[in-house]
Structures are given as C-alpha cells and as structure tokens.
Coordinates of C-alpha atoms and ligand atoms in Angstrom, one line a residue:
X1 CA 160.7 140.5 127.8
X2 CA 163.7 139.2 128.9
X3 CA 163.3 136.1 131.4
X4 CA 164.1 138.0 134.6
X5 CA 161.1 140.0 133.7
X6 CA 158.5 137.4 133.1
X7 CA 159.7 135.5 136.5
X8 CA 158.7 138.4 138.0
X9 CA 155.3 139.1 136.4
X10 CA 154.5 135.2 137.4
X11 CA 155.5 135.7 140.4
X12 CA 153.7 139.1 141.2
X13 CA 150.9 137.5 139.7
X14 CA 151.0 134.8 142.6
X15 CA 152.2 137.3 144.8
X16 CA 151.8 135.9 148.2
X17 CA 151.8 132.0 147.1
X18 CA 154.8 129.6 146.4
X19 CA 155.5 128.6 142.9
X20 CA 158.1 125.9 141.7
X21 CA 161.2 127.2 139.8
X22 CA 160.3 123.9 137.7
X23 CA 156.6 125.4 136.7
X24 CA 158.1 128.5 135.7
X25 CA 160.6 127.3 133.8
X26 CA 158.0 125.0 132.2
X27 CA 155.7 127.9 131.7
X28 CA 158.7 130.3 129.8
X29 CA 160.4 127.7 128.1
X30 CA 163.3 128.4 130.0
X31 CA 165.7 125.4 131.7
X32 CA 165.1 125.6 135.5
X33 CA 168.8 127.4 136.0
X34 CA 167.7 130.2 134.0
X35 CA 164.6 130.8 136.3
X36 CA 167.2 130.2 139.3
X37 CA 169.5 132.8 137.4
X38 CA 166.5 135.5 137.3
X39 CA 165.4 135.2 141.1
X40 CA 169.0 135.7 141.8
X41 CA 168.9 138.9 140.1
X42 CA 166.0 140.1 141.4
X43 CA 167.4 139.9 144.6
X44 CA 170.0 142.1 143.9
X45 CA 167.4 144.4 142.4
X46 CA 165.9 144.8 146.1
X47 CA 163.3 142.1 145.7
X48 CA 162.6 139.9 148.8
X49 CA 161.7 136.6 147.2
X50 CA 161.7 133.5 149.4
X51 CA 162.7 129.6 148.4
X52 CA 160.9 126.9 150.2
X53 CA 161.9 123.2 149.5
X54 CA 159.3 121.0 147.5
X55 CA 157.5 124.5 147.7
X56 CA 159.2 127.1 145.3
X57 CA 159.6 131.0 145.7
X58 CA 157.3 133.7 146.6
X59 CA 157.9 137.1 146.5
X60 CA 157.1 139.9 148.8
X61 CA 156.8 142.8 147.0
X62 CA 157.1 145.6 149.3
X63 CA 160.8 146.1 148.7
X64 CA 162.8 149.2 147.7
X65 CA 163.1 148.2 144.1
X66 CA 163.4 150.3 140.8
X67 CA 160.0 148.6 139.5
X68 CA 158.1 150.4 142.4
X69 CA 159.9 153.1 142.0
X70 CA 159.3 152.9 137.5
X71 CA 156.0 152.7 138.5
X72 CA 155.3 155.8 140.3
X73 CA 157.0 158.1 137.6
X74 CA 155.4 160.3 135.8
X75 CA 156.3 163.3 133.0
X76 CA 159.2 163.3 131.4
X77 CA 160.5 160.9 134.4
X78 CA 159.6 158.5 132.7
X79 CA 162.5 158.0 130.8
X80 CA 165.0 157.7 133.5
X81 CA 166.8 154.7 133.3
X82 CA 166.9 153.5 136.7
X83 CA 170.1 151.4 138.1
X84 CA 169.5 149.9 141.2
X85 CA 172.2 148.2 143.3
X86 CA 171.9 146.8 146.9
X87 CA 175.3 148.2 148.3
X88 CA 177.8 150.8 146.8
X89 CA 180.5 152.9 148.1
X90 CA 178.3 155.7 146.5
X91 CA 176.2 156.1 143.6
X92 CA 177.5 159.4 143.0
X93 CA 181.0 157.8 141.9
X94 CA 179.4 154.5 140.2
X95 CA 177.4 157.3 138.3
X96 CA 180.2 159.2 137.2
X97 CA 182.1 155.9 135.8
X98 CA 178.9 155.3 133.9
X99 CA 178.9 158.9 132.7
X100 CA 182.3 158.4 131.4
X101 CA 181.7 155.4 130.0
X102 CA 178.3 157.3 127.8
X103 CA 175.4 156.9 129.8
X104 CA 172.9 158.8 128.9
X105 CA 171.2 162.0 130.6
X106 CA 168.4 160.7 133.0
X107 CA 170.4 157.7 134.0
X108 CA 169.7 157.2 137.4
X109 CA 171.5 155.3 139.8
X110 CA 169.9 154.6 143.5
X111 CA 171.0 152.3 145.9
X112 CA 169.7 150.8 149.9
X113 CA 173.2 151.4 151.5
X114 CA 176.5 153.4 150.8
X115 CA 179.6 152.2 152.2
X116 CA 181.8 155.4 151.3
X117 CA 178.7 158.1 150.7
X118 CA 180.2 161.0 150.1
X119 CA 179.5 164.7 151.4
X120 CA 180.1 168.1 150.4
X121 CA 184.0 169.9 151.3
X122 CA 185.4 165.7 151.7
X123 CA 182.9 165.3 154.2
X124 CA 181.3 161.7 154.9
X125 CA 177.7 160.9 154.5
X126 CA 176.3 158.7 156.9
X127 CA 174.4 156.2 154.6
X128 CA 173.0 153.0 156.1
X129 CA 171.2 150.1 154.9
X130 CA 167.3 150.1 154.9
X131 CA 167.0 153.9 156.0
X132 CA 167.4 156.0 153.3
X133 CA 167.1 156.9 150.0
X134 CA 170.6 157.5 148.2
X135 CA 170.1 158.5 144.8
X136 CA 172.3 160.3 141.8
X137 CA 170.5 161.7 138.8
X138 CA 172.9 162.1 135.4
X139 CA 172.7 165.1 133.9
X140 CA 174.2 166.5 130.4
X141 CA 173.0 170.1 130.3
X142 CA 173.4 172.3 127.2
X143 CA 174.4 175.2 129.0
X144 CA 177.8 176.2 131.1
X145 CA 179.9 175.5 134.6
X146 CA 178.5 178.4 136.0
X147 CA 174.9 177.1 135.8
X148 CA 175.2 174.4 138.4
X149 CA 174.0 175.7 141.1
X150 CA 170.8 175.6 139.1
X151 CA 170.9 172.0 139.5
X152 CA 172.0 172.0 142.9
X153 CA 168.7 174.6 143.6
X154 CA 166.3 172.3 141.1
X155 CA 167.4 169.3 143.7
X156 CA 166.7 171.1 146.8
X157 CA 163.6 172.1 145.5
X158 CA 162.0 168.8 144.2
X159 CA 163.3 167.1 147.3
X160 CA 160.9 169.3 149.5
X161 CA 158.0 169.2 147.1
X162 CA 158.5 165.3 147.4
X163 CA 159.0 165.1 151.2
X164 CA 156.0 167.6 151.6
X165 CA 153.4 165.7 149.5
X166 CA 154.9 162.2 150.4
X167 CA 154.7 162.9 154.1
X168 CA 153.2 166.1 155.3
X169 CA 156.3 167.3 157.1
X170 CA 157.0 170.9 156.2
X171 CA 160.6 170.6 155.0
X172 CA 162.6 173.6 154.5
X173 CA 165.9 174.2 152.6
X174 CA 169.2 175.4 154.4
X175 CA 171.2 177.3 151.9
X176 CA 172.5 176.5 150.0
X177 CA 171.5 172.7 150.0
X178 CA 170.1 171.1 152.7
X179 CA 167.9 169.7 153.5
X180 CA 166.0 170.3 157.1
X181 CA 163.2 169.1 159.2
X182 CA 162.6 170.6 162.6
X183 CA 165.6 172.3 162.5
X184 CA 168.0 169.2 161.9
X185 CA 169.0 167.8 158.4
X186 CA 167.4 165.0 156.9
X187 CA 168.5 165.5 153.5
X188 CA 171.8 166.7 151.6
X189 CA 172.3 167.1 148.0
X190 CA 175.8 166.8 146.5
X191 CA 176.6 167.8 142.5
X192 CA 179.9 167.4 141.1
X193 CA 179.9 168.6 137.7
X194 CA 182.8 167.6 135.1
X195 CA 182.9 170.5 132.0
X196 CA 184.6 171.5 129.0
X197 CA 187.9 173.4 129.2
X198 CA 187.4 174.7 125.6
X199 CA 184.1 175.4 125.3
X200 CA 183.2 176.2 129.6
X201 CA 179.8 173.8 128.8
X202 CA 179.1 171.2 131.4
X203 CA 180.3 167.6 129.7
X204 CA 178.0 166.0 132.5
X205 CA 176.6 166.6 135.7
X206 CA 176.1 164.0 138.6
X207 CA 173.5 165.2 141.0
X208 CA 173.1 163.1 144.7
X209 CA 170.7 163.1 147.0
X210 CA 170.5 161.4 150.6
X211 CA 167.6 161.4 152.1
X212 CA 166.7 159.8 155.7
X213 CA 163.6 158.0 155.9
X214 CA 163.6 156.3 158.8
X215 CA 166.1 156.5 162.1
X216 CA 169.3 154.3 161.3
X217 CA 168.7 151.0 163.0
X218 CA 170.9 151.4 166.3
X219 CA 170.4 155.4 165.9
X220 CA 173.1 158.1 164.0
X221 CA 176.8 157.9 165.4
X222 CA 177.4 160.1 168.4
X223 CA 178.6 163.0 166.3
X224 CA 175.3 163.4 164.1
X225 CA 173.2 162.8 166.9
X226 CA 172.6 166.7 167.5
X227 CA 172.5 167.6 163.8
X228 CA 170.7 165.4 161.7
X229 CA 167.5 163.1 161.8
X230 CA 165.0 161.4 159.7
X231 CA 161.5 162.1 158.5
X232 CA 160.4 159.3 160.9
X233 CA 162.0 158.3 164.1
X234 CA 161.0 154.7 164.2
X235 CA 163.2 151.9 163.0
X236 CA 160.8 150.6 160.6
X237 CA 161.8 150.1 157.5
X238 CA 159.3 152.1 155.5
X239 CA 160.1 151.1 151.3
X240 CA 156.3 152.4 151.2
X241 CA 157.7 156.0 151.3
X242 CA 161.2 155.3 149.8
X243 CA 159.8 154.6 146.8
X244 CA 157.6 157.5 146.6
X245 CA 159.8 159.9 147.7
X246 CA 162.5 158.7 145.2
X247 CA 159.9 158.9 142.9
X248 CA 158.3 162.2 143.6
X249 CA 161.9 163.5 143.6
X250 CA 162.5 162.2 140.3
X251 CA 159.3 163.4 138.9
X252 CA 160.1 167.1 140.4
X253 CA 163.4 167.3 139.7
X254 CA 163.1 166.5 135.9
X255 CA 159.9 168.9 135.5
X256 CA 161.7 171.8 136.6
X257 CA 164.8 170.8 134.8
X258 CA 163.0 170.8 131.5
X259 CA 161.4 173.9 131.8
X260 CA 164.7 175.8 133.2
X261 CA 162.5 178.6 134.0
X262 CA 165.4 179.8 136.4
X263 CA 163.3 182.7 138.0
X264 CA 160.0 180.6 138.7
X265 CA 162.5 177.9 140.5
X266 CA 164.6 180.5 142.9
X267 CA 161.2 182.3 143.6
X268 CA 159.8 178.5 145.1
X269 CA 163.2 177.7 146.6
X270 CA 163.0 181.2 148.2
X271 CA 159.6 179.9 150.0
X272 CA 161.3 177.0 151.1
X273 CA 164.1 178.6 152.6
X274 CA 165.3 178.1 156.8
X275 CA 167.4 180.8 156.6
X276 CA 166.2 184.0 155.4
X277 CA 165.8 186.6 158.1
X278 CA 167.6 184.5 160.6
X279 CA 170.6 185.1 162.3
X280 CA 173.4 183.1 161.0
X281 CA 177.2 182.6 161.0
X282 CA 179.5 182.9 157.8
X283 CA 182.0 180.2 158.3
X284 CA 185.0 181.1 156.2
X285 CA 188.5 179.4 156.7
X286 CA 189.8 181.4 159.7
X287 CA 186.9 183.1 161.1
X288 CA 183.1 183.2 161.7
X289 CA 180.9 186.7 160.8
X290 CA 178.6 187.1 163.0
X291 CA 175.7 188.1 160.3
X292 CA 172.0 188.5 159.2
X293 CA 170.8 186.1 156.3
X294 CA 168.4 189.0 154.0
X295 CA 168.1 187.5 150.9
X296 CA 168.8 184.8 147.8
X297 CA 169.6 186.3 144.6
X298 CA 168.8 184.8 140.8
X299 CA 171.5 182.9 141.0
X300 CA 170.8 181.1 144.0
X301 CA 173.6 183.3 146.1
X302 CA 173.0 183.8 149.6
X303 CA 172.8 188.1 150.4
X304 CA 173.8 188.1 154.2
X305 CA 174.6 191.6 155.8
X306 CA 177.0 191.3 158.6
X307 CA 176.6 192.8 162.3
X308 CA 179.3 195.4 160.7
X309 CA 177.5 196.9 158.0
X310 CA 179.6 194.3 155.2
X311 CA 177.6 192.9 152.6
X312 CA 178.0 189.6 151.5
X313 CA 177.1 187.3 148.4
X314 CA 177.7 184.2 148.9
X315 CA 177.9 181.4 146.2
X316 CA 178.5 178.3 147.8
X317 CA 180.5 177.5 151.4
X318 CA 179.4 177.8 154.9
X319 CA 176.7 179.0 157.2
X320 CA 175.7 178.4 160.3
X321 CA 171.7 179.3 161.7
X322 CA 170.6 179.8 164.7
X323 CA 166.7 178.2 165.1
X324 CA 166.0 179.2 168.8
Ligands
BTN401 C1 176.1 166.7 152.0 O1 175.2 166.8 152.8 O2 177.2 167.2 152.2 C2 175.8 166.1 150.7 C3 175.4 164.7 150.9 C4 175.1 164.0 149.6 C5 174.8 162.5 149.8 C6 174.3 161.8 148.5 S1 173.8 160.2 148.8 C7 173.7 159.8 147.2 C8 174.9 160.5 146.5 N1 176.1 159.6 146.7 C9 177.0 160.1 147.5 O3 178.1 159.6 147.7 N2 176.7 161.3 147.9 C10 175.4 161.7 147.4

C-alpha cells in the first residue's frame, strides 16, 4: 500500500478526530513530509481533510472522491481505473491524451469542475464546480466506426437506469442523447471516437457524460435557464448522490457494454425515450421540418415522418420536441 493509502485508512479509521502528521508518520515509518506529501494528494483526490495546529488532520469523508465512488462498483466495473482530478478543461480531452498515450479500456477519468467542457456540434457545456458529475469512460471496442452510436445509446441508457434507481426521478432520453428530466436536460453524453483508416475498427472511444446534480451555485447562465436543470434544485452540494450516480452509471454502462446484446439495449432505450410519438422539429442547416417522431430503429436512428408525407432516418443531428 503505498503511503498515501495508509494515511488514509488511519485517518478514516479516526474519522472525525484529529491525528498528528508526527503519529502517523511514526506509526508507517514514514518521515513527517511524506505524510504531509500524502494529505496533499488526497486533497487533490477530492478529500476534505482539515489541519489544526498542535492538533493534526482530520478528514471528512463525504467528498466526491474516486474511493467512494471504487467502492460502490460492482460487475465488471470493477476494473475501471478511476482518475480523479479537481479541475480540468474536460476530461473528455485529458482522456483522449491518455488514450494516446496507452491507457487501457475502462480507464475512467471524472472530475468536480470543467473549465472548457465540451458539447456536441462545438457547443459549450456548462460545467461548474460542486454540481455535477463530469465523467469520460475509455473505450477500445473490437468492432468498427459505424458502431458508435451503440456506445452513445449504452450511455444514455445506463445514465437513466442510474438517475432512476439513485433518485426516483423518472428520466427520459431525448434522441439521440440527452438526457431529460421534466422536460429540461439534466444530462448530455458526448463520444468522439478516433478509428482505423485501414482496417474501419475503432482505435479508441472516449465516451462523456455531464450530469447536473444539484442547481449551479448562483443558478445556470441566462441562456440555459429555459433549457436545462438539475436533478435537485437546491444548492446543496449533494457528493451523497454524485458518487452513486457515477457509480451506478459505471456499473450500467459496463454491463451492457459487455454483453453488446444490441437489440435488448435499443428495445430499453426505446422505453426511455421523450420523443416517440411527439411532435418534433428536424433542424437541418437551412430549414426546420415540421415532423412526427414514429420510431427508433436497430441502429439507434430516429424514423420521423414529416407533416408532408417524407420519411426520414435520422442518424445523428437535430431535433427539436415540443412537451406541452
Ligand atoms: C452535449 O450535451 O452536447 C454533450 C455534453 C457532454 C459533456 C460531458 S462532461 C464530461 C465530458 N467532458 C467534456 O468536455 N464533455 C463531456
């Protein structure tokens, strides 16, 4: 156990009492520095760990940290390899340098705050400190470019099941991936997928999620006011449900993944959808169809029949849905 770890186990073990960097160090055989050196780190891990003069540290462990999160994984979930940093520009990108660099599949990166999240189409995502959950799952999938949406779908899907079973709301999924509760979104799901020119298989796959927990402290800027929300509308911060929603994401997500029963997973995202059999505009560059959404197909494609007869298919781009 490396000495970070042990400081941690003492001081979980005292949890709510102060304990002298000097006894710990005495206690692990470690100079007083290193102990210094490991609460450091654990405070960049998320952990809330108080110093008191002629005291010593305590730790609060309620925090938004990877070990709560660890510890609420289950299946083959267990094997992610969580990276957890305070402050990013956005875990999608630190993931895809690590990705590059060989991390492995199930490498997990998850942050408190994004300073540059990023959306789908260049967009921005709104990602604040001790709100949300912001979240990127490495992937290296045997199977080609074309299959992506699969992930995008498995994502959506575990992201409801979590936000259902974590806390009751009935979430729904706007195709093709967002994520809504009472008609505004709380979550959105971003993949970027890097594959092989040669052979058309994926090389990797980064999948993000953002997920609002709580309401932003000071509230969303003007122009999301209208369109998105979070699953609770205090300013609370709630790591209670961060970490089991992260978690209950993770363990989703990776059970569907490993199955890859493609037809099981478009049937449940089907039950989750906020869009069939509502009216909806097709946003394409220069115009918007007025149209019906009637069905989603195998592949996750959106069958919408406009007001003139067209069918369309739709594989990824724009809708709009009218809820009242
Ligand atoms: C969208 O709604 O357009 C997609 C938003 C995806 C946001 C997540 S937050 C974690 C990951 N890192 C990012 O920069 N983006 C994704």
């Amino acid at each position: 156990m490396k000495v970070k770890e042990q400081v941690l186990l003492i001081l979980r073990t005292n949890a709510g009492e102060y304990i002298s960097g000097e006894e710990m160090a005495n206690r692990l055989f470690v100079s007083r520095n290193a102990v210094w050196k490991a609460i450091q780190n654990l405070r960049k891990d998320g952990f809330e760990i108080n110093a008191v003069t002629n005291k010593g540290y305590c730790i609060n462990d309620s925090g938004f940290t990877k070990y709560r999160i660890n510890a609420l994984l289950g299946g083959s979930a267990q094997n992610c390899k969580i990276k957890y940093l305070d402050t990013v520009g956005s875990t999608n990108t630190i993931l895809r340098e690590l990705a590059e660099q060989g991390a492995e599949e199930k490498t997990v990166c998850i942050a408190n705050h994004q300073t540059d999240g990023r959306g789908r189409h260049g967009r921005k995502f709104y990602s604040p400190p001790d709100s949300g959950i912001y979240m990127s799952i490495l992937l290296r999938p045997d199977f080609g470019a074309e299959n992506a949406a699969f992930l995008t779908a498995a994502a959506a899907v575990a992201a409801v099941r979590a936000i259902r079973k974590s806390t009751g709301q009935p979430a729904q999924i706007k195709w093709v991936n967002d994520i809504l509760c009472d008609g505004k979104k709380i979550c959105g799901i971003l993949t970027e997928a890097v594959s092989d020119f040669e052979s058309g298989t994926l090389q990797y796959a980064v999948v993000g999620l953002g997920i609002n927990v709580t309401r932003p402290k000071g509230g969303f800027p003007s122009e999301l006011e209208d369109i998105a929300s979070s699953l609770y509308s205090d300013e609370a911060v709630l790591n209670d449900v961060r970490c089991a929603v992260a978690a209950e994401v993770l363990n989703s997500f990776f059970e569907i993944y490993d199955k890859c029963d493609k037809k099981k997973l478009i049937k449940e995202y089907k039950s989750y959808s906020a869009v069939i059999g509502k009216r909806i505009k097709i946003i394409s560059a220069d115009k918007e169809i007025p149209a019906t959404a009637v069905d989603i197909d195998g592949n996750a494609r959106l069958i919408a029949r406009a007001d003139n007869g067209k069918q369309y298919t739709l594989s990824s781009g724009e809708i709009s849905v009218k809820f009242r």
